[in-house]
mmCIF file of C-alpha atoms and ligand atoms in Angstrom:
data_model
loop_
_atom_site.group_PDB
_atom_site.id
_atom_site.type_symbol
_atom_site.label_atom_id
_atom_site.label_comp_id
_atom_site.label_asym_id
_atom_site.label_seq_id
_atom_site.Cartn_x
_atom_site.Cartn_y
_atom_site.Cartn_z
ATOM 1 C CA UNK J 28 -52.367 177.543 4.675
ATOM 2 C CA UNK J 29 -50.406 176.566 7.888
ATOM 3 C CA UNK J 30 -46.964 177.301 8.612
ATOM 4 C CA UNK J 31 -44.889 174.671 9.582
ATOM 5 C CA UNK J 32 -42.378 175.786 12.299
ATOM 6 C CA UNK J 33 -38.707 174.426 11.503
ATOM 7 C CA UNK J 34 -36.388 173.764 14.813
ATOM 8 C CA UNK J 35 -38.462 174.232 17.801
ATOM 9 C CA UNK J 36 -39.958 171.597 19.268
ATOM 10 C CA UNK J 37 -43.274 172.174 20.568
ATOM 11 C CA UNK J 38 -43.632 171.994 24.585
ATOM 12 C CA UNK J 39 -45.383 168.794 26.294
ATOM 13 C CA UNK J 40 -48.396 168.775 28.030
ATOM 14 C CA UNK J 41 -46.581 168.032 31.379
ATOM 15 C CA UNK J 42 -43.921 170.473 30.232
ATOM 16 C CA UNK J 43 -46.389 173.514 30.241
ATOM 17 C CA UNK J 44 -47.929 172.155 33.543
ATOM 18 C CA UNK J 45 -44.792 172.099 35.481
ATOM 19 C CA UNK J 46 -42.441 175.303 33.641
ATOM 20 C CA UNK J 47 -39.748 172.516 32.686
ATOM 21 C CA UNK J 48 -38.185 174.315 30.759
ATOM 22 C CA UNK J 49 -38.112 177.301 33.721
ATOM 23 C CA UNK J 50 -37.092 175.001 36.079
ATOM 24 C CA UNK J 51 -34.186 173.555 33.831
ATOM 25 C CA UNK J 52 -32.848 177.001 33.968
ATOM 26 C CA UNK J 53 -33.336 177.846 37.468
ATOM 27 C CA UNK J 54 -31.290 174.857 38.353
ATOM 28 C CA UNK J 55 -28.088 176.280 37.066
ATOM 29 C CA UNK J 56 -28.757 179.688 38.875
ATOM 30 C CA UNK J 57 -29.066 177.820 41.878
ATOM 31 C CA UNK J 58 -26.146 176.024 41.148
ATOM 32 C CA UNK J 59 -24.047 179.080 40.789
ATOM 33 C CA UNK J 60 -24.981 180.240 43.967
ATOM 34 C CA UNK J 61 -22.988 177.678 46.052
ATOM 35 C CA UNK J 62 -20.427 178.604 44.066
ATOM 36 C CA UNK J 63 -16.913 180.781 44.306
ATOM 37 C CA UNK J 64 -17.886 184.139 43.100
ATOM 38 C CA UNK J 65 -14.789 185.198 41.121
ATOM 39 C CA UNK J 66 -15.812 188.554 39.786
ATOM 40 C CA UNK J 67 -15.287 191.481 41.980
ATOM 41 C CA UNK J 68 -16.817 195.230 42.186
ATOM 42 C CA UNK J 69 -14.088 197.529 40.490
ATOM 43 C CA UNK J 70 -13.171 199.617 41.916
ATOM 44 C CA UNK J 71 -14.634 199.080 45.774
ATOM 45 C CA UNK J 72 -12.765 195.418 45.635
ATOM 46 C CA UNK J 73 -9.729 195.234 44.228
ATOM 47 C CA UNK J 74 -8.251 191.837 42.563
ATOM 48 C CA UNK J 75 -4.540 191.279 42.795
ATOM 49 C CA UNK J 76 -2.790 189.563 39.733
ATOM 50 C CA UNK J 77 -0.141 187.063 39.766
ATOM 51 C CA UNK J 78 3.263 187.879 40.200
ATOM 52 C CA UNK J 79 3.932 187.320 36.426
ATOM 53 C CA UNK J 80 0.925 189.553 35.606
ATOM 54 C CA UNK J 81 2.268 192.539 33.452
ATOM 55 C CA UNK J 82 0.917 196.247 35.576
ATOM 56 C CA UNK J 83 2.285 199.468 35.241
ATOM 57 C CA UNK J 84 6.377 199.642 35.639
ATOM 58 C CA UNK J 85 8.211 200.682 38.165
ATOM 59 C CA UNK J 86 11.976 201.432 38.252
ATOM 60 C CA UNK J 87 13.974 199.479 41.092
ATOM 61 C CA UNK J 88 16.792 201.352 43.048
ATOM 62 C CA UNK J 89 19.743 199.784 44.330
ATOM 63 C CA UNK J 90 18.682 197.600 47.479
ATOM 64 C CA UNK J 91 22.054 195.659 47.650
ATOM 65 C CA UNK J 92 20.366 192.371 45.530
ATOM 66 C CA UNK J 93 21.604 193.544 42.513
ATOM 67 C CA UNK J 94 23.941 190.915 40.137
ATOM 68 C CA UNK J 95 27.366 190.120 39.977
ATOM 69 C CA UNK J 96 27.661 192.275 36.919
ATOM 70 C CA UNK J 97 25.442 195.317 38.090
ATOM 71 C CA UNK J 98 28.587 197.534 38.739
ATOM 72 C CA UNK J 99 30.420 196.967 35.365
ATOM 73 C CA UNK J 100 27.805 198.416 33.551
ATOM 74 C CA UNK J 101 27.704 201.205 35.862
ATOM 75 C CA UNK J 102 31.704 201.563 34.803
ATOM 76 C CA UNK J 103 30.858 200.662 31.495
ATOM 77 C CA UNK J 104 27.997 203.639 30.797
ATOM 78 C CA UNK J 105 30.318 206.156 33.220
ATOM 79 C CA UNK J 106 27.363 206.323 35.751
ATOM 80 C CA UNK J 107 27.897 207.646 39.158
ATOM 81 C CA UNK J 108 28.089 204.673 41.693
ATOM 82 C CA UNK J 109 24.599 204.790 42.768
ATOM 83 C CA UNK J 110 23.917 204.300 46.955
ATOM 84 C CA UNK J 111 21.427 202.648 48.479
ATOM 85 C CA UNK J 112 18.164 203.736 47.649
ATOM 86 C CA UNK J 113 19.294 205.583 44.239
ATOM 87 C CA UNK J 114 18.510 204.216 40.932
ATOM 88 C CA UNK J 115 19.686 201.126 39.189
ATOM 89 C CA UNK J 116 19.047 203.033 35.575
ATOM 90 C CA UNK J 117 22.038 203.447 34.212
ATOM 91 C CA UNK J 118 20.888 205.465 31.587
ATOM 92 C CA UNK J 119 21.874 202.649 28.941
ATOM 93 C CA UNK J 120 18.450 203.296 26.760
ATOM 94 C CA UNK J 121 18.235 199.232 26.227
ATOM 95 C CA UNK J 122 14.621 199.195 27.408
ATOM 96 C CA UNK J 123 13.763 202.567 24.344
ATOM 97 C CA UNK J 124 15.758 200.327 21.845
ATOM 98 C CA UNK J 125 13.873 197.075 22.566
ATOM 99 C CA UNK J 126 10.668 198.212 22.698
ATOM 100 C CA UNK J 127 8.143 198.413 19.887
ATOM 101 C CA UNK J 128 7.182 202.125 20.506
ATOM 102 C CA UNK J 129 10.534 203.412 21.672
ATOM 103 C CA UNK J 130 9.155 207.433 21.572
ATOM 104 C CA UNK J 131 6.862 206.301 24.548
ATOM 105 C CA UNK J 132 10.401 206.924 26.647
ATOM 106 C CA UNK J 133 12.267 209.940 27.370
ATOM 107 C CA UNK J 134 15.541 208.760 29.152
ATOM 108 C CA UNK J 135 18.518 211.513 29.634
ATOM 109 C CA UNK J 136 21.576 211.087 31.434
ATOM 110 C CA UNK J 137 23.703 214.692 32.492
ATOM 111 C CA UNK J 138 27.442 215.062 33.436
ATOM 112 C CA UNK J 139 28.172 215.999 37.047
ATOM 113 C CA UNK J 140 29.010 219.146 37.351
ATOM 114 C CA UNK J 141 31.934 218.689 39.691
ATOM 115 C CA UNK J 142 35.510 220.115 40.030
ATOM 116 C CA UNK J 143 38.137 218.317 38.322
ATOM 117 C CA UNK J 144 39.822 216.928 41.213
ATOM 118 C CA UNK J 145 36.675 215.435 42.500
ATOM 119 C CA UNK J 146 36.008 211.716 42.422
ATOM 120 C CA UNK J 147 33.188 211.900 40.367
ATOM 121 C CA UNK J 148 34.257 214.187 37.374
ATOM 122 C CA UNK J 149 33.203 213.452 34.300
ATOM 123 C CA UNK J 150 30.946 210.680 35.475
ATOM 124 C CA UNK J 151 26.415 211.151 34.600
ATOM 125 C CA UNK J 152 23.897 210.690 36.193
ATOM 126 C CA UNK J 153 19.881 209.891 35.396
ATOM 127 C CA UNK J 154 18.260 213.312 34.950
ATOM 128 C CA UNK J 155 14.750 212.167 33.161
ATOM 129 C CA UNK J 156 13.620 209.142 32.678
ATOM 130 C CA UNK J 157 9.688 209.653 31.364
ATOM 131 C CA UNK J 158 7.203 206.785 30.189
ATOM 132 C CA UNK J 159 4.009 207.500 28.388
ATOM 133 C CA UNK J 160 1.873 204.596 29.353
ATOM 134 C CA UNK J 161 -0.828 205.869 26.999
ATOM 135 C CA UNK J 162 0.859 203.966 24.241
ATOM 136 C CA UNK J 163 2.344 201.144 25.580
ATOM 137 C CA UNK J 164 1.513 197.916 24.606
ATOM 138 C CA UNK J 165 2.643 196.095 28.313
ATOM 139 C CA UNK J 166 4.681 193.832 26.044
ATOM 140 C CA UNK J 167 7.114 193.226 28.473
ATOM 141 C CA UNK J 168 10.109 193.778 25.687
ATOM 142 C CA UNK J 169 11.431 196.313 28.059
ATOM 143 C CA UNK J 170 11.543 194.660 30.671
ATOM 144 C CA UNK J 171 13.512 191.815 29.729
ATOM 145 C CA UNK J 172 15.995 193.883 27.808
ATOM 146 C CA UNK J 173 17.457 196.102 30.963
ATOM 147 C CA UNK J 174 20.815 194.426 32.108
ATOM 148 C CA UNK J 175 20.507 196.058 35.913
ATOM 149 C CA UNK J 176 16.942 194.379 36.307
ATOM 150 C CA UNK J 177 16.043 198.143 36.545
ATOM 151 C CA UNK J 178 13.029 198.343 34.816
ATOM 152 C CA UNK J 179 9.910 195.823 35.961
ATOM 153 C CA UNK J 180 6.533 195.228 35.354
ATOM 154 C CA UNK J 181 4.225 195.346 38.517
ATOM 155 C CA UNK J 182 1.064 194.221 39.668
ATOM 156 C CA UNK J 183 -0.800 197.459 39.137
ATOM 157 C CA UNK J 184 -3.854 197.491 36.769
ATOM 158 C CA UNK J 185 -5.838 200.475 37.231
ATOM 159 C CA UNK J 186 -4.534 202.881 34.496
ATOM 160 C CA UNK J 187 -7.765 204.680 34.866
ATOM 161 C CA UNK J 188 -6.692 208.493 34.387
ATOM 162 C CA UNK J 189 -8.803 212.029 33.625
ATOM 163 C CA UNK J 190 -6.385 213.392 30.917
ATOM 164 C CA UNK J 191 -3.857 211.751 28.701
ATOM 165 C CA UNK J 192 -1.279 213.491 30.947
ATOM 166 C CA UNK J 193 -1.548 211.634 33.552
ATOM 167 C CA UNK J 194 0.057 208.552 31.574
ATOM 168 C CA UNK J 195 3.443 210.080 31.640
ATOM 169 C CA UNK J 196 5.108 208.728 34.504
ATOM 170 C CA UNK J 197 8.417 210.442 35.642
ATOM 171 C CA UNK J 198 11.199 208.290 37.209
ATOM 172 C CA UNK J 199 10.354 209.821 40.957
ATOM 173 C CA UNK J 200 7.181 208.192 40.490
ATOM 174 C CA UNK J 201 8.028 204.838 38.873
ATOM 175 C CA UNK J 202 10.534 204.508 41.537
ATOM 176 C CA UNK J 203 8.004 204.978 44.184
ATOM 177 C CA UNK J 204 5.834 202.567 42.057
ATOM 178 C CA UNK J 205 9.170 199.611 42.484
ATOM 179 C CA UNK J 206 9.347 200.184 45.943
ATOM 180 C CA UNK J 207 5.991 199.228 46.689
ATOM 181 C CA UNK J 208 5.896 196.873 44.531
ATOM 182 C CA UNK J 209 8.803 195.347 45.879
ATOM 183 C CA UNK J 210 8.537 195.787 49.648
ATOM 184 C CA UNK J 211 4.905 193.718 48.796
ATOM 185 C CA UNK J 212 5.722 191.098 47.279
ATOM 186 C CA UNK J 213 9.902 190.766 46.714
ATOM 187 C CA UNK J 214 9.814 187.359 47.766
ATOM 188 C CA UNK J 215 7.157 186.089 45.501
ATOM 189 C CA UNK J 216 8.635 188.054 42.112
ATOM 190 C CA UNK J 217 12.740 187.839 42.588
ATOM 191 C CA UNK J 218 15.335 185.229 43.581
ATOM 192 C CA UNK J 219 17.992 186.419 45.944
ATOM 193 C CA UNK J 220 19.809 188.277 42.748
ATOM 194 C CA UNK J 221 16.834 189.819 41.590
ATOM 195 C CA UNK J 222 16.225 187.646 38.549
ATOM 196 C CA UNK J 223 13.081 186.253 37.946
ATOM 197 C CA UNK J 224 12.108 183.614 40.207
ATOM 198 C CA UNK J 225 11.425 180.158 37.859
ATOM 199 C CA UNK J 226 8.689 178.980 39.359
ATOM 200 C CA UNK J 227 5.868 181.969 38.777
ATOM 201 C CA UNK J 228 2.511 180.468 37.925
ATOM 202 C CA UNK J 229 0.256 182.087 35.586
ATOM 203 C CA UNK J 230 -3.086 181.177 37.653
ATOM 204 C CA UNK J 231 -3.910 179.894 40.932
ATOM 205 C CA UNK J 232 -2.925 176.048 41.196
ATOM 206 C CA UNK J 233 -4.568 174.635 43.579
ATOM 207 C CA UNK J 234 -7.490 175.035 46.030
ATOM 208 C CA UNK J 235 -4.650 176.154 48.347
ATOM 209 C CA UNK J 236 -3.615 179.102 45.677
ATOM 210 C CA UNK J 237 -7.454 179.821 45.205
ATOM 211 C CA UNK J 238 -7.871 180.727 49.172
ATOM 212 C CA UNK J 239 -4.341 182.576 49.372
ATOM 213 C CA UNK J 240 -6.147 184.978 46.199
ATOM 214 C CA UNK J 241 -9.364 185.112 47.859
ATOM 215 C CA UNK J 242 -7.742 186.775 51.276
ATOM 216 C CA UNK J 243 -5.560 189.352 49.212
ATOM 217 C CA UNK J 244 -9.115 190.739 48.194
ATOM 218 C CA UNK J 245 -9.005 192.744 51.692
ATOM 219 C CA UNK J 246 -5.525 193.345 51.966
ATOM 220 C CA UNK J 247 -1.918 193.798 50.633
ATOM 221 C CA UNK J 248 -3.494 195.473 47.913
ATOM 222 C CA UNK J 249 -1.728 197.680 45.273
ATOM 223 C CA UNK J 250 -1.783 201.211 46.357
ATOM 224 C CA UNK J 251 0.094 203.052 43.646
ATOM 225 C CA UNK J 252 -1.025 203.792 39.861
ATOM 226 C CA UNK J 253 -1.148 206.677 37.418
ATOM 227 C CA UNK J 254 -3.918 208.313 39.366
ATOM 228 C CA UNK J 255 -2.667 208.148 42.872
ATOM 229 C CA UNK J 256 0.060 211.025 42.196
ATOM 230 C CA UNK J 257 -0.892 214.623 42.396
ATOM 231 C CA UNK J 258 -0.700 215.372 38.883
ATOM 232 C CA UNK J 259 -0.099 219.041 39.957
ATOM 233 C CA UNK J 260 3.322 218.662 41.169
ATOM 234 C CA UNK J 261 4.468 216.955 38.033
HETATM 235 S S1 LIG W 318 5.936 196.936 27.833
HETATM 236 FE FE1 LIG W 318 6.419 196.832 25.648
HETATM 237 S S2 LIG W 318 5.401 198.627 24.745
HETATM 238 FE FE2 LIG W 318 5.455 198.955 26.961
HETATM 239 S S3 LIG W 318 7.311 200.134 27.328
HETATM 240 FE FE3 LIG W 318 7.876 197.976 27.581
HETATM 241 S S4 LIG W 318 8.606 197.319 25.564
HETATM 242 FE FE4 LIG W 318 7.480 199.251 25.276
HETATM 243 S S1 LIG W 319 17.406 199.270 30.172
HETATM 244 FE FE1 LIG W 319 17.287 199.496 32.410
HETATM 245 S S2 LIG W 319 19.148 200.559 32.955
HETATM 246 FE FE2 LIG W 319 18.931 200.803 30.744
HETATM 247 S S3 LIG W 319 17.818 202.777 30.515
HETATM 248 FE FE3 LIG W 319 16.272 201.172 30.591
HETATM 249 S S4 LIG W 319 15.679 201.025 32.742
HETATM 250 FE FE4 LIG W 319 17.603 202.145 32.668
#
């Protein structure tokens, strides 16, 4: 009895001779060749996301673009008046409260221990401010709940790490995390007041955008992530 294939049609005569089929499928490989490569070799080449891409967070200090309103909340939460260079947390614990797995933070604020007299009695400061980025969801929540612009998301992706402690990131580091953030691409993220600027695309536009992503491969790449700190000084 014979068994009748279902589906495939059998190959011509002139098919067999001259691999069609082969050929058909060496076509699009050599297509793709002429082509953009857009995949890149982890870690030796690094990729860098769009400003609105959601990395690791960093924690902003004061660089004199804060808003209008950035020192009545310092009143407001009896925060030291933080100088250039300090913080912009003001300890208010927004961020813990809006996001989804607040125990991921550990944010304290101490009183000064200062005379009475002194200008400063009675006022806090940020003494820890710790984020487990092993169970964070990069929501964003966070992000958009801090009323100093504080806390941001940055372009950093490689949360590769050897232990689970290495996740926890302490507000020295996050800070250091901002600042490169920031002094990299500022202009690109933030309006002159630090808000978001409006115009952020999610992907490259244009051809134009597609060669400006193409050059970052080799440079003005992200240097900072969970396993760039000496986890022994921690
Ligand atoms: S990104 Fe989302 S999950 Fe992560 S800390 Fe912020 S609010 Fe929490
Ligand atoms: S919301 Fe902003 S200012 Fe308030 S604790 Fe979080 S990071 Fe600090």
């Amino acid at each position: 009895m014979s068994v009748k294939k279902v589906g495939v049609k059998p190959q011509t005569l002139i098919e067999k001779i001259f691999f069609l089929d082969f050929m058909k499928g060496l076509s699009t490989t050599i297509k793709h060749l002429f082509k953009r490569t857009i995949t890149v070799t982890f870690p030796y080449e690094v990729l860098q996301p769009t400003i609105r891409f959601r990395g690791v967070h960093g924690l902003r200090n004061v660089d004199g673009t804060e808003s209008d309103d950035f020192m009545s909340w310092v009143k407001k939460l009896k925060i030291k008046p933080p100088e250039m260079g300090e913080t912009r947390c003001i300890a208010c614990k927004f961020c813990q409260a809006a996001c989804p797995v607040p125990e991921l933070f550990t944010i304290k604020a101490e009183k000064l221990n200062v005379p009475e007299d002194h200008p400063h009695h009675g006022l806090k400061v940020l003494a820890v401010f710790d984020m487990d980025l092993s169970k964070c969801m990069f929501c964003g929540l966070c992000t958009q709940a801090c009323p100093t612009d504080c806390i941001i998301h940055t372009d950093i992706y490689d949360l590769s790490a050897y232990t689970r402690r290495n996740w926890v990131l302490n507000k020295e580091m996050l800070s250091q995390i901002a600042d490169d953030f920031v002094s990299r691409r500022r202009d690109e993220k933030f309006d002159e007041k630090s808000k978001w600027r409006e115009d952020q695309p999610l992907w490259p536009q244009d051809e134009e955008d597609l060669r400006v992503r193409a050059k970052l491969w080799d440079g003005n790449i992200p240097k900072l992530g969970p396993n760039y700190f000496d986890q022994q000084e921690k």
